[in-house]
Amino acid sequence: MDRVKDKVVIVTGGAMGIGKSACLLLAKEGATVAVTDLNDKAGQEVVDLIVKGGGKAKFWDHNTADEKDAERVAREVFETFGKIDGLVNNAGIEGPNKPTHELTEAEWDAVQAVNVKGVFFCTKHVIPYMLKNGSGSIVNLSSIYGLVSAPDIPPYHASKGAVRLMTKTDALIYAKDKIRVNSVHPGFISTPMVDRFSKSAGATRDDIALLHPLGRVGQPDEIGYGILFLISDESSFMTGSEVVIDGGYTAR
Ligand code: NAD
């Protein structure tokens, strides 16, 4: 019950999918959760669920691609809860599933704006509060698509590869400040993102399941537990690590 007791944790894109799971698990284990998302209704529902279960949470409307929003959310979370211990850079989009020669500059930029610049903005504006705190844990959602390739969604692959190395760079810069930074690399997980992706790829859920040696897609909690571990002090000797949770996808 108390794996992250009294920690204040921001989860971006917390309204759905993996982010929602992380919010619920962190709250169940004693964290105060700042749930942030573009989707106010679904985000508030996550907060209501947490509060109904006796946990602590508050919703922030937040576009991670907007630096002013990142500054405001970090400041308001600090003013509301008095400190920031954890940040889960979870918000992400898959972008259009087109081959490289058919992509427009705008389509490319839109994916980088959320998946790469969003992680930069949120990290940049949370770090000063973690420095004040004397410690912190940042978890960046990369992907198996940030480790190995596949013949689809090129801007997404580029963005998740960038997140993998941004994680290691920030881990090295802030290690002396006791701020740990790790990345999580999920295989295909049953979320609205994967529903959209399978439709765009003309693939069934079974086709996607069979890409994983374990023979199924993952569930959001199977990633949420990894995030919980990285935010908790149980992972206190981990920084700059890649936590791969992929049903064996990258083991081949
Ligand atoms: P999802 O699309 O199901 O949910 C994403 C959430 O982020 C939504 O609530 C959405 O409203 C929010 N969001 C999107 N853009 C935002 C923005 N600019 N600002 C704030 N919120 C925003 O996605 P998911 O499958 O839960 O994925 C979560 C993270 O995990 C993403 O970074 C994704 O790339 C990564 N990931 C997912 C999978 C998977 O199979 N689902 C695999 C590997 C990595």
PDB file of C-alpha atoms and ligand atoms in Angstrom:
ATOM      1  CA  MET A   1       0.000   0.000   0.000  1.00  0.00           C
ATOM      2  CA  ASP A   2       2.866   2.420   0.695  1.00  0.00           C
ATOM      3  CA  ARG A   3       5.409   1.935  -2.079  1.00  0.00           C
ATOM      4  CA  VAL A   4       5.336   5.643  -3.006  1.00  0.00           C
ATOM      5  CA  LYS A   5       3.812   7.026   0.178  1.00  0.00           C
ATOM      6  CA  ASP A   6       3.721  10.842   0.345  1.00  0.00           C
ATOM      7  CA  LYS A   7       5.406  11.332  -3.025  1.00  0.00           C
ATOM      8  CA  VAL A   8       3.906  13.949  -5.350  1.00  0.00           C
ATOM      9  CA  VAL A   9       3.938  12.674  -8.920  1.00  0.00           C
ATOM     10  CA  ILE A  10       2.885  14.321 -12.202  1.00  0.00           C
ATOM     11  CA  VAL A  11       1.616  11.935 -14.896  1.00  0.00           C
ATOM     12  CA  THR A  12       1.147  13.503 -18.343  1.00  0.00           C
ATOM     13  CA  GLY A  13      -1.491  11.943 -20.605  1.00  0.00           C
ATOM     14  CA  GLY A  14      -3.007  10.410 -17.476  1.00  0.00           C
ATOM     15  CA  ALA A  15      -6.581  10.220 -18.765  1.00  0.00           C
ATOM     16  CA  MET A  16      -6.303   6.995 -20.725  1.00  0.00           C
ATOM     17  CA  GLY A  17      -4.318   3.872 -21.435  1.00  0.00           C
ATOM     18  CA  ILE A  18      -0.916   3.462 -19.799  1.00  0.00           C
ATOM     19  CA  GLY A  19      -1.063   6.902 -18.150  1.00  0.00           C
ATOM     20  CA  LYS A  20      -4.375   6.110 -16.472  1.00  0.00           C
ATOM     21  CA  SER A  21      -2.988   2.830 -15.142  1.00  0.00           C
ATOM     22  CA  ALA A  22       0.095   4.628 -13.774  1.00  0.00           C
ATOM     23  CA  CYS A  23      -2.111   7.229 -12.032  1.00  0.00           C
ATOM     24  CA  LEU A  24      -4.292   4.568 -10.386  1.00  0.00           C
ATOM     25  CA  LEU A  25      -1.367   2.384  -9.252  1.00  0.00           C
ATOM     26  CA  LEU A  26       0.665   5.340  -7.932  1.00  0.00           C
ATOM     27  CA  ALA A  27      -2.345   6.614  -5.981  1.00  0.00           C
ATOM     28  CA  LYS A  28      -3.101   3.136  -4.602  1.00  0.00           C
ATOM     29  CA  GLU A  29       0.492   2.974  -3.335  1.00  0.00           C
ATOM     30  CA  GLY A  30       0.237   6.290  -1.485  1.00  0.00           C
ATOM     31  CA  ALA A  31       1.282   8.980  -3.981  1.00  0.00           C
ATOM     32  CA  THR A  32      -0.517  12.263  -4.522  1.00  0.00           C
ATOM     33  CA  VAL A  33      -1.074  12.309  -8.273  1.00  0.00           C
ATOM     34  CA  ALA A  34      -1.270  15.318 -10.594  1.00  0.00           C
ATOM     35  CA  VAL A  35      -3.172  13.882 -13.558  1.00  0.00           C
ATOM     36  CA  THR A  36      -2.600  15.998 -16.667  1.00  0.00           C
ATOM     37  CA  ASP A  37      -4.127  15.613 -20.128  1.00  0.00           C
ATOM     38  CA  LEU A  38      -5.743  17.370 -23.096  1.00  0.00           C
ATOM     39  CA  ASN A  39      -8.898  15.363 -22.390  1.00  0.00           C
ATOM     40  CA  ASP A  40     -10.439  17.133 -19.391  1.00  0.00           C
ATOM     41  CA  LYS A  41     -13.465  14.859 -19.020  1.00  0.00           C
ATOM     42  CA  ALA A  42     -11.567  11.567 -19.017  1.00  0.00           C
ATOM     43  CA  GLY A  43      -8.789  13.096 -16.878  1.00  0.00           C
ATOM     44  CA  GLN A  44     -11.268  14.296 -14.251  1.00  0.00           C
ATOM     45  CA  GLU A  45     -12.833  10.809 -14.223  1.00  0.00           C
ATOM     46  CA  VAL A  46      -9.429   9.317 -13.303  1.00  0.00           C
ATOM     47  CA  VAL A  47      -9.142  11.832 -10.452  1.00  0.00           C
ATOM     48  CA  ASP A  48     -12.681  11.033  -9.270  1.00  0.00           C
ATOM     49  CA  LEU A  49     -11.863   7.313  -9.285  1.00  0.00           C
ATOM     50  CA  ILE A  50      -8.741   7.925  -7.182  1.00  0.00           C
ATOM     51  CA  VAL A  51     -10.514  10.191  -4.695  1.00  0.00           C
ATOM     52  CA  LYS A  52     -13.453   7.755  -4.393  1.00  0.00           C
ATOM     53  CA  GLY A  53     -10.924   5.053  -3.479  1.00  0.00           C
ATOM     54  CA  GLY A  54      -9.486   7.234  -0.683  1.00  0.00           C
ATOM     55  CA  GLY A  55      -6.463   8.509  -2.668  1.00  0.00           C
ATOM     56  CA  LYS A  56      -5.236  12.006  -3.437  1.00  0.00           C
ATOM     57  CA  ALA A  57      -5.251  13.504  -6.947  1.00  0.00           C
ATOM     58  CA  LYS A  58      -6.073  16.647  -8.918  1.00  0.00           C
ATOM     59  CA  PHE A  59      -6.533  17.226 -12.647  1.00  0.00           C
ATOM     60  CA  TRP A  60      -4.672  19.764 -14.791  1.00  0.00           C
ATOM     61  CA  ASP A  61      -5.652  20.622 -18.352  1.00  0.00           C
ATOM     62  CA  HIS A  62      -2.300  20.427 -20.151  1.00  0.00           C
ATOM     63  CA  ASN A  63      -0.960  20.285 -23.682  1.00  0.00           C
ATOM     64  CA  THR A  64       2.564  18.895 -23.315  1.00  0.00           C
ATOM     65  CA  ALA A  65       3.553  20.381 -26.686  1.00  0.00           C
ATOM     66  CA  ASP A  66       3.118  23.900 -25.236  1.00  0.00           C
ATOM     67  CA  GLU A  67       6.010  25.171 -23.103  1.00  0.00           C
ATOM     68  CA  LYS A  68       3.855  27.762 -21.305  1.00  0.00           C
ATOM     69  CA  ASP A  69       1.547  24.944 -20.197  1.00  0.00           C
ATOM     70  CA  ALA A  70       4.497  22.911 -18.899  1.00  0.00           C
ATOM     71  CA  GLU A  71       5.737  25.879 -16.843  1.00  0.00           C
ATOM     72  CA  ARG A  72       2.227  26.583 -15.488  1.00  0.00           C
ATOM     73  CA  VAL A  73       1.457  22.970 -14.572  1.00  0.00           C
ATOM     74  CA  ALA A  74       4.783  22.454 -12.758  1.00  0.00           C
ATOM     75  CA  ARG A  75       4.336  25.734 -10.843  1.00  0.00           C
ATOM     76  CA  GLU A  76       0.707  25.016  -9.919  1.00  0.00           C
ATOM     77  CA  VAL A  77       1.437  21.450  -8.817  1.00  0.00           C
ATOM     78  CA  PHE A  78       4.232  22.791  -6.574  1.00  0.00           C
ATOM     79  CA  GLU A  79       1.959  25.544  -5.179  1.00  0.00           C
ATOM     80  CA  THR A  80      -0.841  23.019  -4.560  1.00  0.00           C
ATOM     81  CA  PHE A  81       1.101  20.115  -3.066  1.00  0.00           C
ATOM     82  CA  GLY A  82       4.331  21.781  -1.801  1.00  0.00           C
ATOM     83  CA  LYS A  83       6.845  19.634  -3.729  1.00  0.00           C
ATOM     84  CA  ILE A  84       7.345  17.461  -6.816  1.00  0.00           C
ATOM     85  CA  ASP A  85       9.022  14.048  -6.402  1.00  0.00           C
ATOM     86  CA  GLY A  86       8.146  12.332  -9.665  1.00  0.00           C
ATOM     87  CA  LEU A  87       7.327  13.035 -13.292  1.00  0.00           C
ATOM     88  CA  VAL A  88       5.977  10.448 -15.737  1.00  0.00           C
ATOM     89  CA  ASN A  89       6.411  11.784 -19.289  1.00  0.00           C
ATOM     90  CA  ASN A  90       3.718   9.532 -20.711  1.00  0.00           C
ATOM     91  CA  ALA A  91       1.697  11.702 -23.154  1.00  0.00           C
ATOM     92  CA  GLY A  92       2.425  10.618 -26.711  1.00  0.00           C
ATOM     93  CA  ILE A  93       0.844  10.240 -30.128  1.00  0.00           C
ATOM     94  CA  GLU A  94       1.486   7.678 -32.859  1.00  0.00           C
ATOM     95  CA  GLY A  95       1.043  10.048 -35.816  1.00  0.00           C
ATOM     96  CA  PRO A  96       0.105   9.051 -39.345  1.00  0.00           C
ATOM     97  CA  ASN A  97       0.967   5.571 -40.579  1.00  0.00           C
ATOM     98  CA  LYS A  98       2.488   6.523 -43.945  1.00  0.00           C
ATOM     99  CA  PRO A  99       5.795   5.701 -45.616  1.00  0.00           C
ATOM    100  CA  THR A 100       8.472   8.394 -45.370  1.00  0.00           C
ATOM    101  CA  HIS A 101       8.072   9.759 -48.924  1.00  0.00           C
ATOM    102  CA  GLU A 102       4.370  10.479 -48.337  1.00  0.00           C
ATOM    103  CA  LEU A 103       4.762  12.359 -45.051  1.00  0.00           C
ATOM    104  CA  THR A 104       4.432  16.140 -44.888  1.00  0.00           C
ATOM    105  CA  GLU A 105       6.651  18.350 -42.760  1.00  0.00           C
ATOM    106  CA  ALA A 106       3.626  19.271 -40.648  1.00  0.00           C
ATOM    107  CA  GLU A 107       2.838  15.595 -39.967  1.00  0.00           C
ATOM    108  CA  TRP A 108       6.447  14.960 -38.972  1.00  0.00           C
ATOM    109  CA  ASP A 109       6.597  18.042 -36.723  1.00  0.00           C
ATOM    110  CA  ALA A 110       3.303  17.273 -34.982  1.00  0.00           C
ATOM    111  CA  VAL A 111       4.656  13.965 -33.659  1.00  0.00           C
ATOM    112  CA  GLN A 112       7.980  15.462 -32.543  1.00  0.00           C
ATOM    113  CA  ALA A 113       6.123  18.359 -30.860  1.00  0.00           C
ATOM    114  CA  VAL A 114       4.352  16.026 -28.436  1.00  0.00           C
ATOM    115  CA  ASN A 115       6.698  13.041 -28.159  1.00  0.00           C
ATOM    116  CA  VAL A 116      10.049  14.851 -28.073  1.00  0.00           C
ATOM    117  CA  LYS A 117       9.501  18.533 -27.265  1.00  0.00           C
ATOM    118  CA  GLY A 118       6.759  17.599 -24.771  1.00  0.00           C
ATOM    119  CA  VAL A 119       9.223  15.463 -22.805  1.00  0.00           C
ATOM    120  CA  PHE A 120      11.810  18.271 -22.975  1.00  0.00           C
ATOM    121  CA  PHE A 121       9.350  20.966 -21.810  1.00  0.00           C
ATOM    122  CA  CYS A 122       7.941  18.945 -18.905  1.00  0.00           C
ATOM    123  CA  THR A 123      11.389  17.821 -17.749  1.00  0.00           C
ATOM    124  CA  LYS A 124      12.809  21.351 -18.064  1.00  0.00           C
ATOM    125  CA  HIS A 125      10.092  22.888 -15.893  1.00  0.00           C
ATOM    126  CA  VAL A 126       9.923  20.139 -13.262  1.00  0.00           C
ATOM    127  CA  ILE A 127      13.686  19.860 -12.671  1.00  0.00           C
ATOM    128  CA  PRO A 128      13.977  23.173 -10.718  1.00  0.00           C
ATOM    129  CA  TYR A 129      11.433  21.849  -8.178  1.00  0.00           C
ATOM    130  CA  MET A 130      13.272  18.524  -7.925  1.00  0.00           C
ATOM    131  CA  LEU A 131      16.545  20.418  -7.348  1.00  0.00           C
ATOM    132  CA  LYS A 132      14.795  22.311  -4.547  1.00  0.00           C
ATOM    133  CA  ASN A 133      13.607  18.951  -3.190  1.00  0.00           C
ATOM    134  CA  GLY A 134      17.093  17.409  -3.319  1.00  0.00           C
ATOM    135  CA  SER A 135      15.891  14.362  -5.290  1.00  0.00           C
ATOM    136  CA  GLY A 136      13.470  13.142  -7.934  1.00  0.00           C
ATOM    137  CA  SER A 137      12.536  10.389 -10.355  1.00  0.00           C
ATOM    138  CA  ILE A 138      11.583  10.968 -13.983  1.00  0.00           C
ATOM    139  CA  VAL A 139      10.142   8.176 -16.120  1.00  0.00           C
ATOM    140  CA  ASN A 140      10.025   8.692 -19.887  1.00  0.00           C
ATOM    141  CA  LEU A 141       7.770   6.540 -22.051  1.00  0.00           C
ATOM    142  CA  SER A 142       9.806   5.417 -25.036  1.00  0.00           C
ATOM    143  CA  SER A 143       8.807   2.186 -26.792  1.00  0.00           C
ATOM    144  CA  ILE A 144      10.098  -0.990 -28.402  1.00  0.00           C
ATOM    145  CA  TYR A 145       9.917   1.356 -31.411  1.00  0.00           C
ATOM    146  CA  GLY A 146      12.727   3.373 -29.761  1.00  0.00           C
ATOM    147  CA  LEU A 147      14.921   0.255 -29.665  1.00  0.00           C
ATOM    148  CA  VAL A 148      14.238  -1.636 -32.888  1.00  0.00           C
ATOM    149  CA  SER A 149      12.541  -0.751 -36.133  1.00  0.00           C
ATOM    150  CA  ALA A 150       9.483  -1.838 -38.116  1.00  0.00           C
ATOM    151  CA  PRO A 151       8.256  -0.711 -41.531  1.00  0.00           C
ATOM    152  CA  ASP A 152       5.686   1.798 -40.240  1.00  0.00           C
ATOM    153  CA  ILE A 153       5.079   5.190 -38.499  1.00  0.00           C
ATOM    154  CA  PRO A 154       8.515   6.777 -39.222  1.00  0.00           C
ATOM    155  CA  PRO A 155       8.073   9.969 -37.151  1.00  0.00           C
ATOM    156  CA  TYR A 156       7.075   7.866 -34.130  1.00  0.00           C
ATOM    157  CA  HIS A 157      10.210   5.678 -34.398  1.00  0.00           C
ATOM    158  CA  ALA A 158      12.377   8.821 -34.613  1.00  0.00           C
ATOM    159  CA  SER A 159      10.651  10.367 -31.611  1.00  0.00           C
ATOM    160  CA  LYS A 160      10.957   7.304 -29.381  1.00  0.00           C
ATOM    161  CA  GLY A 161      14.628   6.862 -30.313  1.00  0.00           C
ATOM    162  CA  ALA A 162      15.165  10.476 -29.266  1.00  0.00           C
ATOM    163  CA  VAL A 163      13.418   9.902 -25.942  1.00  0.00           C
ATOM    164  CA  ARG A 164      15.705   6.944 -25.226  1.00  0.00           C
ATOM    165  CA  LEU A 165      18.824   9.118 -25.504  1.00  0.00           C
ATOM    166  CA  MET A 166      17.287  12.213 -23.874  1.00  0.00           C
ATOM    167  CA  THR A 167      16.720   9.920 -20.895  1.00  0.00           C
ATOM    168  CA  LYS A 168      20.353   8.858 -20.687  1.00  0.00           C
ATOM    169  CA  THR A 169      21.652  12.425 -21.126  1.00  0.00           C
ATOM    170  CA  ASP A 170      19.430  13.817 -18.382  1.00  0.00           C
ATOM    171  CA  ALA A 171      20.333  10.821 -16.177  1.00  0.00           C
ATOM    172  CA  LEU A 172      24.007  11.817 -16.467  1.00  0.00           C
ATOM    173  CA  ILE A 173      23.445  15.568 -16.062  1.00  0.00           C
ATOM    174  CA  TYR A 174      21.319  15.234 -12.921  1.00  0.00           C
ATOM    175  CA  ALA A 175      22.843  12.169 -11.224  1.00  0.00           C
ATOM    176  CA  LYS A 176      24.839  14.477  -8.926  1.00  0.00           C
ATOM    177  CA  ASP A 177      21.529  16.054  -7.855  1.00  0.00           C
ATOM    178  CA  LYS A 178      19.967  12.673  -6.996  1.00  0.00           C
ATOM    179  CA  ILE A 179      17.441  13.035  -9.803  1.00  0.00           C
ATOM    180  CA  ARG A 180      17.065   9.674 -11.543  1.00  0.00           C
ATOM    181  CA  VAL A 181      15.837   9.432 -15.156  1.00  0.00           C
ATOM    182  CA  ASN A 182      14.842   6.127 -16.755  1.00  0.00           C
ATOM    183  CA  SER A 183      12.936   5.067 -19.856  1.00  0.00           C
ATOM    184  CA  VAL A 184      10.228   2.441 -20.260  1.00  0.00           C
ATOM    185  CA  HIS A 185       9.890   0.514 -23.530  1.00  0.00           C
ATOM    186  CA  PRO A 186       6.518  -1.205 -23.843  1.00  0.00           C
ATOM    187  CA  GLY A 187       5.588  -3.733 -26.497  1.00  0.00           C
ATOM    188  CA  PHE A 188       2.053  -3.425 -27.912  1.00  0.00           C
ATOM    189  CA  ILE A 189      -0.317  -2.662 -25.047  1.00  0.00           C
ATOM    190  CA  SER A 190      -4.101  -2.755 -25.162  1.00  0.00           C
ATOM    191  CA  THR A 191      -4.913   0.993 -25.240  1.00  0.00           C
ATOM    192  CA  PRO A 192      -6.806   3.408 -27.523  1.00  0.00           C
ATOM    193  CA  MET A 193      -3.443   4.119 -29.272  1.00  0.00           C
ATOM    194  CA  VAL A 194      -3.010   0.494 -30.318  1.00  0.00           C
ATOM    195  CA  ASP A 195      -6.656   0.290 -31.445  1.00  0.00           C
ATOM    196  CA  ARG A 196      -6.000   3.246 -33.776  1.00  0.00           C
ATOM    197  CA  PHE A 197      -2.668   1.838 -34.933  1.00  0.00           C
ATOM    198  CA  SER A 198      -4.023  -1.643 -35.776  1.00  0.00           C
ATOM    199  CA  LYS A 199      -6.838  -0.056 -37.785  1.00  0.00           C
ATOM    200  CA  SER A 200      -4.335   2.068 -39.752  1.00  0.00           C
ATOM    201  CA  ALA A 201      -2.094  -0.965 -40.378  1.00  0.00           C
ATOM    202  CA  GLY A 202      -5.028  -3.200 -41.399  1.00  0.00           C
ATOM    203  CA  ALA A 203      -3.949  -5.645 -38.666  1.00  0.00           C
ATOM    204  CA  THR A 204      -6.153  -7.636 -36.311  1.00  0.00           C
ATOM    205  CA  ARG A 205      -5.523  -7.881 -32.569  1.00  0.00           C
ATOM    206  CA  ASP A 206      -4.356 -11.476 -33.219  1.00  0.00           C
ATOM    207  CA  ASP A 207      -1.800 -10.304 -35.816  1.00  0.00           C
ATOM    208  CA  ILE A 208      -0.375  -7.879 -33.259  1.00  0.00           C
ATOM    209  CA  ALA A 209      -0.465 -10.443 -30.440  1.00  0.00           C
ATOM    210  CA  LEU A 210       1.630 -12.876 -32.483  1.00  0.00           C
ATOM    211  CA  LEU A 211       4.475 -10.348 -32.790  1.00  0.00           C
ATOM    212  CA  HIS A 212       5.198 -11.099 -29.119  1.00  0.00           C
ATOM    213  CA  PRO A 213       6.742 -14.445 -28.054  1.00  0.00           C
ATOM    214  CA  LEU A 214       4.302 -14.488 -25.119  1.00  0.00           C
ATOM    215  CA  GLY A 215       1.548 -14.598 -27.756  1.00  0.00           C
ATOM    216  CA  ARG A 216      -0.563 -11.675 -26.604  1.00  0.00           C
ATOM    217  CA  VAL A 217      -0.594  -7.903 -26.309  1.00  0.00           C
ATOM    218  CA  GLY A 218       0.173  -6.423 -22.892  1.00  0.00           C
ATOM    219  CA  GLN A 219      -2.244  -4.781 -20.479  1.00  0.00           C
ATOM    220  CA  PRO A 220      -1.780  -1.185 -19.236  1.00  0.00           C
ATOM    221  CA  ASP A 221      -1.095  -2.348 -15.652  1.00  0.00           C
ATOM    222  CA  GLU A 222       1.838  -4.437 -16.891  1.00  0.00           C
ATOM    223  CA  ILE A 223       3.489  -1.126 -17.832  1.00  0.00           C
ATOM    224  CA  GLY A 224       1.992   0.774 -14.893  1.00  0.00           C
ATOM    225  CA  TYR A 225       3.781  -1.530 -12.434  1.00  0.00           C
ATOM    226  CA  GLY A 226       7.113  -0.810 -14.162  1.00  0.00           C
ATOM    227  CA  ILE A 227       6.464   2.927 -13.858  1.00  0.00           C
ATOM    228  CA  LEU A 228       5.505   2.518 -10.194  1.00  0.00           C
ATOM    229  CA  PHE A 229       8.774   0.667  -9.525  1.00  0.00           C
ATOM    230  CA  LEU A 230      10.843   3.407 -11.217  1.00  0.00           C
ATOM    231  CA  ILE A 231       9.096   6.206  -9.304  1.00  0.00           C
ATOM    232  CA  SER A 232       9.493   4.330  -6.009  1.00  0.00           C
ATOM    233  CA  ASP A 233      12.694   4.181  -3.947  1.00  0.00           C
ATOM    234  CA  GLU A 234      12.831   0.437  -4.740  1.00  0.00           C
ATOM    235  CA  SER A 235      14.711   1.500  -7.908  1.00  0.00           C
ATOM    236  CA  SER A 236      17.063   3.884  -6.065  1.00  0.00           C
ATOM    237  CA  PHE A 237      20.224   2.541  -7.804  1.00  0.00           C
ATOM    238  CA  MET A 238      18.720   2.835 -11.311  1.00  0.00           C
ATOM    239  CA  THR A 239      19.286   5.772 -13.610  1.00  0.00           C
ATOM    240  CA  GLY A 240      19.742   5.976 -17.375  1.00  0.00           C
ATOM    241  CA  SER A 241      18.235   2.483 -17.665  1.00  0.00           C
ATOM    242  CA  GLU A 242      15.945   1.095 -20.331  1.00  0.00           C
ATOM    243  CA  VAL A 243      13.156  -0.931 -18.796  1.00  0.00           C
ATOM    244  CA  VAL A 244      11.837  -3.171 -21.568  1.00  0.00           C
ATOM    245  CA  ILE A 245       8.372  -4.643 -20.931  1.00  0.00           C
ATOM    246  CA  ASP A 246       7.465  -6.245 -24.229  1.00  0.00           C
ATOM    247  CA  GLY A 247       6.379  -9.882 -23.982  1.00  0.00           C
ATOM    248  CA  GLY A 248       9.724 -10.841 -25.545  1.00  0.00           C
ATOM    249  CA  TYR A 249       9.268  -8.698 -28.707  1.00  0.00           C
ATOM    250  CA  THR A 250      12.900  -7.456 -28.733  1.00  0.00           C
ATOM    251  CA  ALA A 251      14.453 -10.713 -27.475  1.00  0.00           C
ATOM    252  CA  ARG A 252      14.816 -12.176 -30.959  1.00  0.00           C
TER     253      ARG A 252
HETATM  254  P1  NAD B   1      -3.256   6.571 -25.634  1.00  0.00           P
HETATM  255  O1  NAD B   1      -3.384   7.269 -26.923  1.00  0.00           O
HETATM  256  O2  NAD B   1      -4.106   5.405 -25.379  1.00  0.00           O
HETATM  257  O3  NAD B   1      -3.390   7.635 -24.435  1.00  0.00           O
HETATM  258  C1  NAD B   1      -2.560   8.770 -24.463  1.00  0.00           C
HETATM  259  C2  NAD B   1      -3.090   9.851 -23.545  1.00  0.00           C
HETATM  260  O4  NAD B   1      -2.251  11.002 -23.753  1.00  0.00           O
HETATM  261  C3  NAD B   1      -4.524  10.279 -23.884  1.00  0.00           C
HETATM  262  O5  NAD B   1      -5.229  10.454 -22.673  1.00  0.00           O
HETATM  263  C4  NAD B   1      -4.336  11.588 -24.638  1.00  0.00           C
HETATM  264  O6  NAD B   1      -5.429  12.483 -24.476  1.00  0.00           O
HETATM  265  C5  NAD B   1      -3.069  12.140 -23.972  1.00  0.00           C
HETATM  266  N1  NAD B   1      -2.350  13.089 -24.824  1.00  0.00           N
HETATM  267  C6  NAD B   1      -2.055  12.985 -26.148  1.00  0.00           C
HETATM  268  N2  NAD B   1      -1.415  14.076 -26.567  1.00  0.00           N
HETATM  269  C7  NAD B   1      -1.286  14.897 -25.486  1.00  0.00           C
HETATM  270  C8  NAD B   1      -0.710  16.180 -25.282  1.00  0.00           C
HETATM  271  N3  NAD B   1      -0.154  16.885 -26.299  1.00  0.00           N
HETATM  272  N4  NAD B   1      -0.743  16.720 -24.045  1.00  0.00           N
HETATM  273  C9  NAD B   1      -1.327  16.044 -23.012  1.00  0.00           C
HETATM  274  N5  NAD B   1      -1.903  14.847 -23.156  1.00  0.00           N
HETATM  275  C10 NAD B   1      -1.880  14.278 -24.376  1.00  0.00           C
HETATM  276  O7  NAD B   1      -1.705   6.132 -25.504  1.00  0.00           O
HETATM  277  P2  NAD B   1      -1.044   4.906 -24.692  1.00  0.00           P
HETATM  278  O8  NAD B   1      -1.078   3.710 -25.559  1.00  0.00           O
HETATM  279  O9  NAD B   1      -1.588   4.862 -23.317  1.00  0.00           O
HETATM  280  O10 NAD B   1       0.475   5.404 -24.680  1.00  0.00           O
HETATM  281  C11 NAD B   1       1.049   6.116 -23.599  1.00  0.00           C
HETATM  282  C12 NAD B   1       2.538   6.291 -23.876  1.00  0.00           C
HETATM  283  O11 NAD B   1       3.147   5.004 -24.027  1.00  0.00           O
HETATM  284  C13 NAD B   1       2.833   7.043 -25.171  1.00  0.00           C
HETATM  285  O12 NAD B   1       3.973   7.855 -24.999  1.00  0.00           O
HETATM  286  C14 NAD B   1       3.119   5.932 -26.159  1.00  0.00           C
HETATM  287  O13 NAD B   1       3.917   6.348 -27.222  1.00  0.00           O
HETATM  288  C15 NAD B   1       3.812   4.926 -25.261  1.00  0.00           C
HETATM  289  N6  NAD B   1       3.739   3.553 -25.773  1.00  0.00           N
HETATM  290  C16 NAD B   1       2.549   2.941 -25.960  1.00  0.00           C
HETATM  291  C17 NAD B   1       2.519   1.645 -26.458  1.00  0.00           C
HETATM  292  C18 NAD B   1       1.236   0.893 -26.671  1.00  0.00           C
HETATM  293  O14 NAD B   1       1.301  -0.192 -27.248  1.00  0.00           O
HETATM  294  N7  NAD B   1       0.091   1.381 -26.259  1.00  0.00           N
HETATM  295  C19 NAD B   1       3.707   0.990 -26.769  1.00  0.00           C
HETATM  296  C20 NAD B   1       4.915   1.656 -26.567  1.00  0.00           C
HETATM  297  C21 NAD B   1       4.923   2.946 -26.063  1.00  0.00           C
END
